[in-house]
mmCIF file of N, CA and C and ligand atoms in Angstrom:
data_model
loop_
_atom_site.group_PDB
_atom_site.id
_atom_site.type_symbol
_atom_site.label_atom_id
_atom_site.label_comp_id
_atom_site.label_asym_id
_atom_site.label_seq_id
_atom_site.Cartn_x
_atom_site.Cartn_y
_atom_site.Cartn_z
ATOM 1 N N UNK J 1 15.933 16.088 2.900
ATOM 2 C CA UNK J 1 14.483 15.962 2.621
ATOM 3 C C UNK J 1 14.273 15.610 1.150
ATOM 4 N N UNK J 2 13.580 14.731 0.630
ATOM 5 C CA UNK J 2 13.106 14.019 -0.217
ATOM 6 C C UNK J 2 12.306 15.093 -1.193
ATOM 7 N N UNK J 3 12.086 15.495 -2.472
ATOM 8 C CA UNK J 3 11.429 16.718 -3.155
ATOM 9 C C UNK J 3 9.946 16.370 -2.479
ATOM 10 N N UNK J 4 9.447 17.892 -2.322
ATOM 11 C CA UNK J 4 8.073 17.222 -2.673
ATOM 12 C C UNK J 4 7.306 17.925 -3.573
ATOM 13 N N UNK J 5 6.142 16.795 -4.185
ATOM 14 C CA UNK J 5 5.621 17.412 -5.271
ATOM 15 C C UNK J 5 4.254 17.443 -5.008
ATOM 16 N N UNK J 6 3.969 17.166 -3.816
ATOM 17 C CA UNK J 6 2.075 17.275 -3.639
ATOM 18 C C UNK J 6 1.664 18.657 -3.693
ATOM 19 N N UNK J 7 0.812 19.055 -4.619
ATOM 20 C CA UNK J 7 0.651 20.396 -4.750
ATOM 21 C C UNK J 7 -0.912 20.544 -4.391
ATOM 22 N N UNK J 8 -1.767 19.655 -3.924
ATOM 23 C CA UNK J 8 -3.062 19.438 -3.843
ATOM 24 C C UNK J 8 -3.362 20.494 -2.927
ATOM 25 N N UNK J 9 -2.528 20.913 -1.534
ATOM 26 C CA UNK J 9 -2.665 22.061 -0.056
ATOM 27 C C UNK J 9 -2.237 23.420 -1.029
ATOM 28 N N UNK J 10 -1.648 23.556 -1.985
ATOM 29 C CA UNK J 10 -1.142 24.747 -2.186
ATOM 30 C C UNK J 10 -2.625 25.792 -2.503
ATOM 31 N N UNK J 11 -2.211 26.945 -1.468
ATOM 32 C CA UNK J 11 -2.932 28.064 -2.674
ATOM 33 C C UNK J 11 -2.459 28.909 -3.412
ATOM 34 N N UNK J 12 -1.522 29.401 -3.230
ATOM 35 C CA UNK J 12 -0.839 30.432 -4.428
ATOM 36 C C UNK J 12 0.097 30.404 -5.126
ATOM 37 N N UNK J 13 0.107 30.468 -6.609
ATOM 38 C CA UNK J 13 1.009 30.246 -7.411
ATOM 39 C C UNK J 13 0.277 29.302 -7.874
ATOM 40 N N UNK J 14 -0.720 28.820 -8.070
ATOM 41 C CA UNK J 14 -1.806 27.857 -8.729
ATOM 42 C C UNK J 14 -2.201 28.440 -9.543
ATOM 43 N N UNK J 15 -2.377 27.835 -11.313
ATOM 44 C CA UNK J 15 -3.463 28.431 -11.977
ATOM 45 C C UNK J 15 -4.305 26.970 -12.714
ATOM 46 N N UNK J 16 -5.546 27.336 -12.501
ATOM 47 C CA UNK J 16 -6.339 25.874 -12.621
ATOM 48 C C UNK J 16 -6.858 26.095 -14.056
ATOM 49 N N UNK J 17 -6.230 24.727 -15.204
ATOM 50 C CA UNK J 17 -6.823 25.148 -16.017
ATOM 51 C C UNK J 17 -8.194 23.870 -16.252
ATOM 52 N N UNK J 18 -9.072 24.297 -17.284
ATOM 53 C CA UNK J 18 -9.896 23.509 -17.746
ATOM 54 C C UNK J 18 -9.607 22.282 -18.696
ATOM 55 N N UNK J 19 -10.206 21.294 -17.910
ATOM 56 C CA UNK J 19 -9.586 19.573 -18.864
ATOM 57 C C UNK J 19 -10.786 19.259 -19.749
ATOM 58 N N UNK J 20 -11.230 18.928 -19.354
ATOM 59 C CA UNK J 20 -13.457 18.150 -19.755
ATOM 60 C C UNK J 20 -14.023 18.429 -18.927
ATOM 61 N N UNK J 21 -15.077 18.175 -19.623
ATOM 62 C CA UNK J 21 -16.552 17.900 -18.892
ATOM 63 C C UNK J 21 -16.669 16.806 -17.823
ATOM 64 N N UNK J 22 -17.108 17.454 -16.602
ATOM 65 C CA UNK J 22 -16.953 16.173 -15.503
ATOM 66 C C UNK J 22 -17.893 15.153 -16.004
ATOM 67 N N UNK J 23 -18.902 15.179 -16.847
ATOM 68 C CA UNK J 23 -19.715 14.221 -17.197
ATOM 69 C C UNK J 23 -18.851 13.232 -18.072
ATOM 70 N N UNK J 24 -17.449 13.486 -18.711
ATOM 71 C CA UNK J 24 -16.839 12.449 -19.295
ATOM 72 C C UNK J 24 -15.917 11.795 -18.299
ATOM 73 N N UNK J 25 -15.966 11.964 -16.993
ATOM 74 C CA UNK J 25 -15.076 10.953 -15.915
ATOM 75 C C UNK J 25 -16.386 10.987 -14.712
ATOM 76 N N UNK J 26 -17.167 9.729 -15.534
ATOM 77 C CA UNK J 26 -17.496 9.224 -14.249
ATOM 78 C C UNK J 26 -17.301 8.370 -13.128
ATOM 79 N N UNK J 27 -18.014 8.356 -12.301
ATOM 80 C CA UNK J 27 -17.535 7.275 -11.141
ATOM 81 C C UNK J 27 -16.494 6.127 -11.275
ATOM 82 N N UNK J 28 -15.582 5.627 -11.100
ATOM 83 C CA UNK J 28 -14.145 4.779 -11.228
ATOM 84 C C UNK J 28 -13.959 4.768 -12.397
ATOM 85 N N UNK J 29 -13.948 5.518 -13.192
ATOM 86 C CA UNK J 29 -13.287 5.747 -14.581
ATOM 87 C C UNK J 29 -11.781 6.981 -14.028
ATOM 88 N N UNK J 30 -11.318 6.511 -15.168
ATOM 89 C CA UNK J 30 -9.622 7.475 -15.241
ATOM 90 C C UNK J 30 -9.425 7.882 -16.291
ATOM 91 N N UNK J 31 -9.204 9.598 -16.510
ATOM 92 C CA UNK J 31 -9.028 9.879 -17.838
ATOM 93 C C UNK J 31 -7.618 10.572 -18.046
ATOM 94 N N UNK J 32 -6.783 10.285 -19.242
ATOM 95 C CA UNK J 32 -5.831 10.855 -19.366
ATOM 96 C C UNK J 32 -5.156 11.977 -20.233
ATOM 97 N N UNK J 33 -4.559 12.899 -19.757
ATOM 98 C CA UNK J 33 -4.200 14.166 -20.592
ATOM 99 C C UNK J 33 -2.978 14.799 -20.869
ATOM 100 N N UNK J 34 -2.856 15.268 -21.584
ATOM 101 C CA UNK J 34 -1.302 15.611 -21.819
ATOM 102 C C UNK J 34 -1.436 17.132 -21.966
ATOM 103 N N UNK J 35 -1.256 17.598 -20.536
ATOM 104 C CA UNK J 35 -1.080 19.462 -20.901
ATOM 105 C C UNK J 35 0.387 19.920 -20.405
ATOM 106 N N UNK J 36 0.440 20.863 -21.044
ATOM 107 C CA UNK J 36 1.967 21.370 -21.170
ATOM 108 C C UNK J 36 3.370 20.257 -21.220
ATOM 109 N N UNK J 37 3.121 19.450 -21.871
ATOM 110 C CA UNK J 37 4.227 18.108 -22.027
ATOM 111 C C UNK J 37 5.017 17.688 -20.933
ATOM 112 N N UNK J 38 3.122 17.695 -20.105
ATOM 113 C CA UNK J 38 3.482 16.872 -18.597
ATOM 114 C C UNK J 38 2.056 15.701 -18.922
ATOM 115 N N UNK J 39 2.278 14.383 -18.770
ATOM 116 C CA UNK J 39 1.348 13.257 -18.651
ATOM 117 C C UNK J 39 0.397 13.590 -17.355
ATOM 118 N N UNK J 40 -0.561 13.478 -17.080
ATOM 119 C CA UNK J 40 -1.346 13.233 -16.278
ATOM 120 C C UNK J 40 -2.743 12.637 -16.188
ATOM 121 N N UNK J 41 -2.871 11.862 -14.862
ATOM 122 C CA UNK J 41 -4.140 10.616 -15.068
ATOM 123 C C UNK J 41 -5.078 11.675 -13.741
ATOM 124 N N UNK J 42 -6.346 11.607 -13.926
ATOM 125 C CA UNK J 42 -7.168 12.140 -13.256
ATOM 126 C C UNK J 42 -8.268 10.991 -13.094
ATOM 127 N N UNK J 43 -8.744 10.724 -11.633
ATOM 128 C CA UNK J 43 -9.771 9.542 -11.026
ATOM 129 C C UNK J 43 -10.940 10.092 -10.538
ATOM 130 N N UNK J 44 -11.745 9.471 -10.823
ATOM 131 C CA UNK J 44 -12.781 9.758 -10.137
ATOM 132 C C UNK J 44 -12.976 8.661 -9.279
ATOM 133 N N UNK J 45 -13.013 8.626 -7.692
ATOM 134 C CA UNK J 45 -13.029 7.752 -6.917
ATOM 135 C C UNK J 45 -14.212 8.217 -6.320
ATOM 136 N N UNK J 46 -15.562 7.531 -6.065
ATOM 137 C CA UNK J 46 -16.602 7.626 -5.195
ATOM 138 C C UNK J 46 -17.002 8.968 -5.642
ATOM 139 N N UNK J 47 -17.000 9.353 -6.522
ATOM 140 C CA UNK J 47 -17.645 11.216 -6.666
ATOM 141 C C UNK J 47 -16.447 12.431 -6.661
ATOM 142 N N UNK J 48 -15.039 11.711 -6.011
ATOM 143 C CA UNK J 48 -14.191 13.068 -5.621
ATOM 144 C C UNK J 48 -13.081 12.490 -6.448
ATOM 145 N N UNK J 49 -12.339 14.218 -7.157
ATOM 146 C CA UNK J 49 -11.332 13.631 -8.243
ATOM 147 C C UNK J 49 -10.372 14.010 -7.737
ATOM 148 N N UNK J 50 -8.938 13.343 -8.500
ATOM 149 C CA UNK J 50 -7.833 13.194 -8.114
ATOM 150 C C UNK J 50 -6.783 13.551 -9.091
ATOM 151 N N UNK J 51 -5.670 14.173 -9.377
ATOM 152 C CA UNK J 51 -4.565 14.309 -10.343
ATOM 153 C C UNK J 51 -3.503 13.532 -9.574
ATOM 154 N N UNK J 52 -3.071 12.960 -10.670
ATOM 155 C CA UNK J 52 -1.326 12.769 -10.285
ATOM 156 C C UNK J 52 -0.427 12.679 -11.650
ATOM 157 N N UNK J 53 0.423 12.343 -11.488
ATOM 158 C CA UNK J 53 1.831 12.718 -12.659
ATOM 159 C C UNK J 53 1.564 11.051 -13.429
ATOM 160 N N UNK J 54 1.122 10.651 -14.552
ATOM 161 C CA UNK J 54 1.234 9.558 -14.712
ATOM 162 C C UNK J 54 2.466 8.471 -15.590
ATOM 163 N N UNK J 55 3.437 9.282 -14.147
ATOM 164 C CA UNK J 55 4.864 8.618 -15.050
ATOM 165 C C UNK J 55 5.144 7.473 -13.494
ATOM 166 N N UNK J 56 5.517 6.734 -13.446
ATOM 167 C CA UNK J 56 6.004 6.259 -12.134
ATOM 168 C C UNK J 56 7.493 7.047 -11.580
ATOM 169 N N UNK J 57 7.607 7.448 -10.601
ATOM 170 C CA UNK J 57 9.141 7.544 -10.238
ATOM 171 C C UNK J 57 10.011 6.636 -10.128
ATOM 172 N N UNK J 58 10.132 5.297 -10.064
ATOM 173 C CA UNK J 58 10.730 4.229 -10.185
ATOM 174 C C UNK J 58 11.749 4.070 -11.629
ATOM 175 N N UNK J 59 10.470 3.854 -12.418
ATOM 176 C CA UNK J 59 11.472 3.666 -14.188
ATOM 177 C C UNK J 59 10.434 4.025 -14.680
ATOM 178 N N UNK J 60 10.011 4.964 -14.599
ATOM 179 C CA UNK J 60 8.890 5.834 -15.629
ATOM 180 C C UNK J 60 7.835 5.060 -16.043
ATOM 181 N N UNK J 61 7.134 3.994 -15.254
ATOM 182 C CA UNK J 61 6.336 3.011 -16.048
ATOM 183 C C UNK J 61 4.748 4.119 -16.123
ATOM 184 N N UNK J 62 4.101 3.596 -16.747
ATOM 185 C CA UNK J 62 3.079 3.828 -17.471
ATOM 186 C C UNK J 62 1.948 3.879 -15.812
ATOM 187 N N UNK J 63 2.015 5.013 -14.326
ATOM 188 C CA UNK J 63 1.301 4.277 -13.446
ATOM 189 C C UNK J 63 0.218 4.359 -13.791
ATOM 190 N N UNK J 64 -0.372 5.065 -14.512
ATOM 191 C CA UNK J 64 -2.534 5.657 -14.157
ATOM 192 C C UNK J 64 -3.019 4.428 -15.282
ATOM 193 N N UNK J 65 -2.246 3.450 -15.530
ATOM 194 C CA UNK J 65 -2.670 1.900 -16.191
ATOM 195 C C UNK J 65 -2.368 1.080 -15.037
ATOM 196 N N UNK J 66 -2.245 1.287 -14.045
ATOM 197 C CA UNK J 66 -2.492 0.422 -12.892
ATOM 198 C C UNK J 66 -3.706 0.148 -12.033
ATOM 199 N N UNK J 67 -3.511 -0.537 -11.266
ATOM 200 C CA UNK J 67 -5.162 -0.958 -10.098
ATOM 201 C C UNK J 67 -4.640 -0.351 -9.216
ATOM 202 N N UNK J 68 -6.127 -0.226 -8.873
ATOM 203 C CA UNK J 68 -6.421 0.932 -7.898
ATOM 204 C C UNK J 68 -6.669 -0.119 -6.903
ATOM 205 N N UNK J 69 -5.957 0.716 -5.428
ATOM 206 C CA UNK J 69 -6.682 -0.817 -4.094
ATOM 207 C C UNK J 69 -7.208 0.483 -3.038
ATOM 208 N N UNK J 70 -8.345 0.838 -2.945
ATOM 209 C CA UNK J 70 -9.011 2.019 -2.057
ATOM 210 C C UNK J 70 -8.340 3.622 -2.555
ATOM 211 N N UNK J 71 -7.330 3.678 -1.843
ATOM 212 C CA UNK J 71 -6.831 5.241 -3.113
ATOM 213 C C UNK J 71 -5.496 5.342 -3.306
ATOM 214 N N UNK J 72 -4.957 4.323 -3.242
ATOM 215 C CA UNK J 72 -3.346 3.238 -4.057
ATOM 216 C C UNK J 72 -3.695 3.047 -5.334
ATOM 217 N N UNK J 73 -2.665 3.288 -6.264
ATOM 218 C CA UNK J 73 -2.237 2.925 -7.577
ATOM 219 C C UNK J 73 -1.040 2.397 -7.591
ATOM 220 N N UNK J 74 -1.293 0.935 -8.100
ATOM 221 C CA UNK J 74 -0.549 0.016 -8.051
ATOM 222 C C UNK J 74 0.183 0.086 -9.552
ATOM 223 N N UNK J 75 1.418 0.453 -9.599
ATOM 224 C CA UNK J 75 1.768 0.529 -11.061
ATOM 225 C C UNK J 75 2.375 -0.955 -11.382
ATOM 226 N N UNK J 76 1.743 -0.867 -12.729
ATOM 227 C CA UNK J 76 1.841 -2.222 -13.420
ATOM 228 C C UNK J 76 3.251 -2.649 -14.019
ATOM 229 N N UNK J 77 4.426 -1.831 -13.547
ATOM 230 C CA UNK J 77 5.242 -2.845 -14.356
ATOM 231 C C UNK J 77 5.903 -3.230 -12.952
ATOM 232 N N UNK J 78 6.101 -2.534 -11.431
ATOM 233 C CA UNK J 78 7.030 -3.703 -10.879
ATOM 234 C C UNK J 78 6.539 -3.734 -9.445
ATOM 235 N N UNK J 79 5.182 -2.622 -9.624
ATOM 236 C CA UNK J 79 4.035 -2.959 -8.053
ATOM 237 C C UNK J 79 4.528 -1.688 -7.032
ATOM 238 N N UNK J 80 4.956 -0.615 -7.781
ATOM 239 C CA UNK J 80 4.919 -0.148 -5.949
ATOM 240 C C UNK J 80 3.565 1.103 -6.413
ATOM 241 N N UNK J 81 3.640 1.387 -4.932
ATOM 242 C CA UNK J 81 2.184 2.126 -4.869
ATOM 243 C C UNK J 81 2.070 3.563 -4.626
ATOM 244 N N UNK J 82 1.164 3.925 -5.134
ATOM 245 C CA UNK J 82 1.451 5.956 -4.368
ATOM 246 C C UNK J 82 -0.124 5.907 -4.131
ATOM 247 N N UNK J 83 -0.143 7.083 -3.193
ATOM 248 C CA UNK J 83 -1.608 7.813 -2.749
ATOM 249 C C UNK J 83 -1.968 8.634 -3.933
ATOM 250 N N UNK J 84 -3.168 8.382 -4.351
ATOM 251 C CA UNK J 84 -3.579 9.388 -5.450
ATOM 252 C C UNK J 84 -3.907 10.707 -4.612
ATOM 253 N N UNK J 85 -4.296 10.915 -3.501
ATOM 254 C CA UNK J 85 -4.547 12.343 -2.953
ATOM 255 C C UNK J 85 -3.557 12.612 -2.576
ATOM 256 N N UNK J 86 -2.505 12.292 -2.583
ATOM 257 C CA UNK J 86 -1.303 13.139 -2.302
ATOM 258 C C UNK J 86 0.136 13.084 -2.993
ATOM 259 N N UNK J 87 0.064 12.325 -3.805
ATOM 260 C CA UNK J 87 1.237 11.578 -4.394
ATOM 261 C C UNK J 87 2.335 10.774 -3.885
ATOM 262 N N UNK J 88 2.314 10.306 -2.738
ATOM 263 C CA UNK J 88 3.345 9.944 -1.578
ATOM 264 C C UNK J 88 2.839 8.641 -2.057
ATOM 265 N N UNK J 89 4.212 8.480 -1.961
ATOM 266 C CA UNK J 89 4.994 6.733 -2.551
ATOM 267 C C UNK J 89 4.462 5.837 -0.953
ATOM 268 N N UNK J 90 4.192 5.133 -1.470
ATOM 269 C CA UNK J 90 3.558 4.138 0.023
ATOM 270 C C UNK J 90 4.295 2.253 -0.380
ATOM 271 N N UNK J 91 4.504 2.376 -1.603
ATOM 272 C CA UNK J 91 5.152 0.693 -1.592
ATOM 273 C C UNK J 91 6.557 0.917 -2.264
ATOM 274 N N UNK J 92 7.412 0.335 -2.014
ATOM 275 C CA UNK J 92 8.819 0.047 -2.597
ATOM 276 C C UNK J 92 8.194 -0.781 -3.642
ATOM 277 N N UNK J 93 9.112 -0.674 -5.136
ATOM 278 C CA UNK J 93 10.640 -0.062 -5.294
ATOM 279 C C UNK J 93 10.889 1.336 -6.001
ATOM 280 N N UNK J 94 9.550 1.935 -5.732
ATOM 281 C CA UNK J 94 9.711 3.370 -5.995
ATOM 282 C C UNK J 94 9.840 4.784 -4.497
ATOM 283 N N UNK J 95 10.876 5.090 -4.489
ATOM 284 C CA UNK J 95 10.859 5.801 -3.145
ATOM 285 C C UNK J 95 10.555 7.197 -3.329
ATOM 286 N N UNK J 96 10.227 7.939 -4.453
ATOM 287 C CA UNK J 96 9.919 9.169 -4.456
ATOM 288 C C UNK J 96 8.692 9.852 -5.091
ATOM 289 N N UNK J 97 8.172 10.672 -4.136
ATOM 290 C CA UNK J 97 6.520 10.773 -4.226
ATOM 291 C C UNK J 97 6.512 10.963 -5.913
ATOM 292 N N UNK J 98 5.290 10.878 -6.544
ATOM 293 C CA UNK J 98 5.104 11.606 -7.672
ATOM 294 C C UNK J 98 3.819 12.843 -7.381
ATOM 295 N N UNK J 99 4.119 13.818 -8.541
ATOM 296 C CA UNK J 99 3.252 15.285 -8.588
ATOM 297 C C UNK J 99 2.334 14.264 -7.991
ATOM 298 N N UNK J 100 1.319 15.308 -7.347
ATOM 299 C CA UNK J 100 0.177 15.738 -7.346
ATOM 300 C C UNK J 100 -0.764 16.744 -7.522
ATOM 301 N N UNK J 101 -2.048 16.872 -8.042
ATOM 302 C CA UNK J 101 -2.270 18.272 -8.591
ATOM 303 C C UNK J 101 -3.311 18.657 -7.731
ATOM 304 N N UNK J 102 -4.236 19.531 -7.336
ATOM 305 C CA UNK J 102 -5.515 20.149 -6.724
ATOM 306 C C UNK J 102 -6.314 19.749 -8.018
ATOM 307 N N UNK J 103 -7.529 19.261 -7.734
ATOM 308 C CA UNK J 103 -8.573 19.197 -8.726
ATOM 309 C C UNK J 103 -10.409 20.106 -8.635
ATOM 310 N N UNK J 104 -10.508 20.858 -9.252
ATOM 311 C CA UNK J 104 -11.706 21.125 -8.554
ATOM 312 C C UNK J 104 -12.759 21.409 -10.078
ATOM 313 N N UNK J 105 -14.578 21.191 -9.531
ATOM 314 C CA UNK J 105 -15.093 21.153 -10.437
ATOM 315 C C UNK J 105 -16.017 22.318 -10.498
ATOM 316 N N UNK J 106 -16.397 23.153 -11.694
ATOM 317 C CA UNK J 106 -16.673 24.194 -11.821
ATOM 318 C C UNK J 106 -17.160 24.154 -12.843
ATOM 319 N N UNK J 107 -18.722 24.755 -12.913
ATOM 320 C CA UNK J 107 -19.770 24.899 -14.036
ATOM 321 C C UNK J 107 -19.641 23.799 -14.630
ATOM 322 N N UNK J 108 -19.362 22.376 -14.280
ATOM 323 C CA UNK J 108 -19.278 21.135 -15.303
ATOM 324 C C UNK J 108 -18.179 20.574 -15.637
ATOM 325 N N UNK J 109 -16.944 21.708 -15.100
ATOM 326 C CA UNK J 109 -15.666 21.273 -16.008
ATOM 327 C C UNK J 109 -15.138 20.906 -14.631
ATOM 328 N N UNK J 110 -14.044 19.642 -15.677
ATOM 329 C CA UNK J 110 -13.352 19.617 -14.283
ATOM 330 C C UNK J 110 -11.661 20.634 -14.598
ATOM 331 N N UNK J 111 -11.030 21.566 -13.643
ATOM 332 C CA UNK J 111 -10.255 21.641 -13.642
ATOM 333 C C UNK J 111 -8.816 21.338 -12.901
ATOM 334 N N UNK J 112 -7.787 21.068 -12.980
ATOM 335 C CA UNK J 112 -6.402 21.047 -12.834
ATOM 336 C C UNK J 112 -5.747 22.515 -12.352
ATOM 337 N N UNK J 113 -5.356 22.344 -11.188
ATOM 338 C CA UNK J 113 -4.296 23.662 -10.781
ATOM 339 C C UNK J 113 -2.754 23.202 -10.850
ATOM 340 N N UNK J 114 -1.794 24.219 -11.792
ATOM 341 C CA UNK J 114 -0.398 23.711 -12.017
ATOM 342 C C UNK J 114 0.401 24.490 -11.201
ATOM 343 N N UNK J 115 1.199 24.199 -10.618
ATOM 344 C CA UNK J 115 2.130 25.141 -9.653
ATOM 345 C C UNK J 115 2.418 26.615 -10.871
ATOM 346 N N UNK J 116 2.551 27.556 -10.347
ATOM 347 C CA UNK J 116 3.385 28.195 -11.356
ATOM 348 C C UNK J 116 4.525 28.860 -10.440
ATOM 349 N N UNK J 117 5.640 29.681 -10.739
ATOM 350 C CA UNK J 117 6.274 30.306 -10.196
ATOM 351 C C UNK J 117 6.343 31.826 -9.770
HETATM 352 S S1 LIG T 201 8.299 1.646 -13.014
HETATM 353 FE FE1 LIG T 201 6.753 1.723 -11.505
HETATM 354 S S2 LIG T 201 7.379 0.253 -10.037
HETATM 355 FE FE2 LIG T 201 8.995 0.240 -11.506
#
């Protein structure tokens, strides 16, 4: 079995921290953050947000600077694709999902839940 890193279903062992103000990611905007010296790109697609790991699994390219095609991120250096709601790799030549995080919004903020142990 292939790792997996979709953590979006998990409930326990989550602690969600606070990123911004949902008023600074609006509608198809992507904002990016660096907590605990892990990269991550967060979307706002149609009103509902999204985390994922913004490294590619392929060769580490730069993905949350890619196009988006419905809720595919197409990473820009050699095209393969993952689900932003789940992190599951959907195009070759990357075969292994990347993180995914739970996102939820509260009093304004948006927060991030990180696995913990
Ligand atoms: S680094 Fe993303 S497809 Fe190669």
């Amino acid at each position: 079995m292939p790792p997996m890193f979709n953590y979006t279903q998990q409930t326990e062992n989550i602690e969600f921290l606070e990123i911004a103000p949902a008023s600074e990611l609006p509608n198809g905007e992507r904002l990016f953050v660096e907590i605990e010296g892990k990269s991550i790109v967060i979307f706002n697609i149609a009103g509902q947000f999204f985390a994922i790991a913004d490294v590619c699994t392929h060769d580490d390219g730069p993905l949350g600077d890619g196009d988006l095609e419905g809720y595919n991120i197409v990473c820009p250096r050699h095209g393969a694709e993952f689900d932003v709601r789940t992190g599951k790799v959907m195009q070759m030549p990357a075969v292994v999902d990347v993180p995914a995080y739970p996102v939820k919004v509260a009093d304004g903020m948006i927060l991030v839940g990180f696995p913990r142990e």
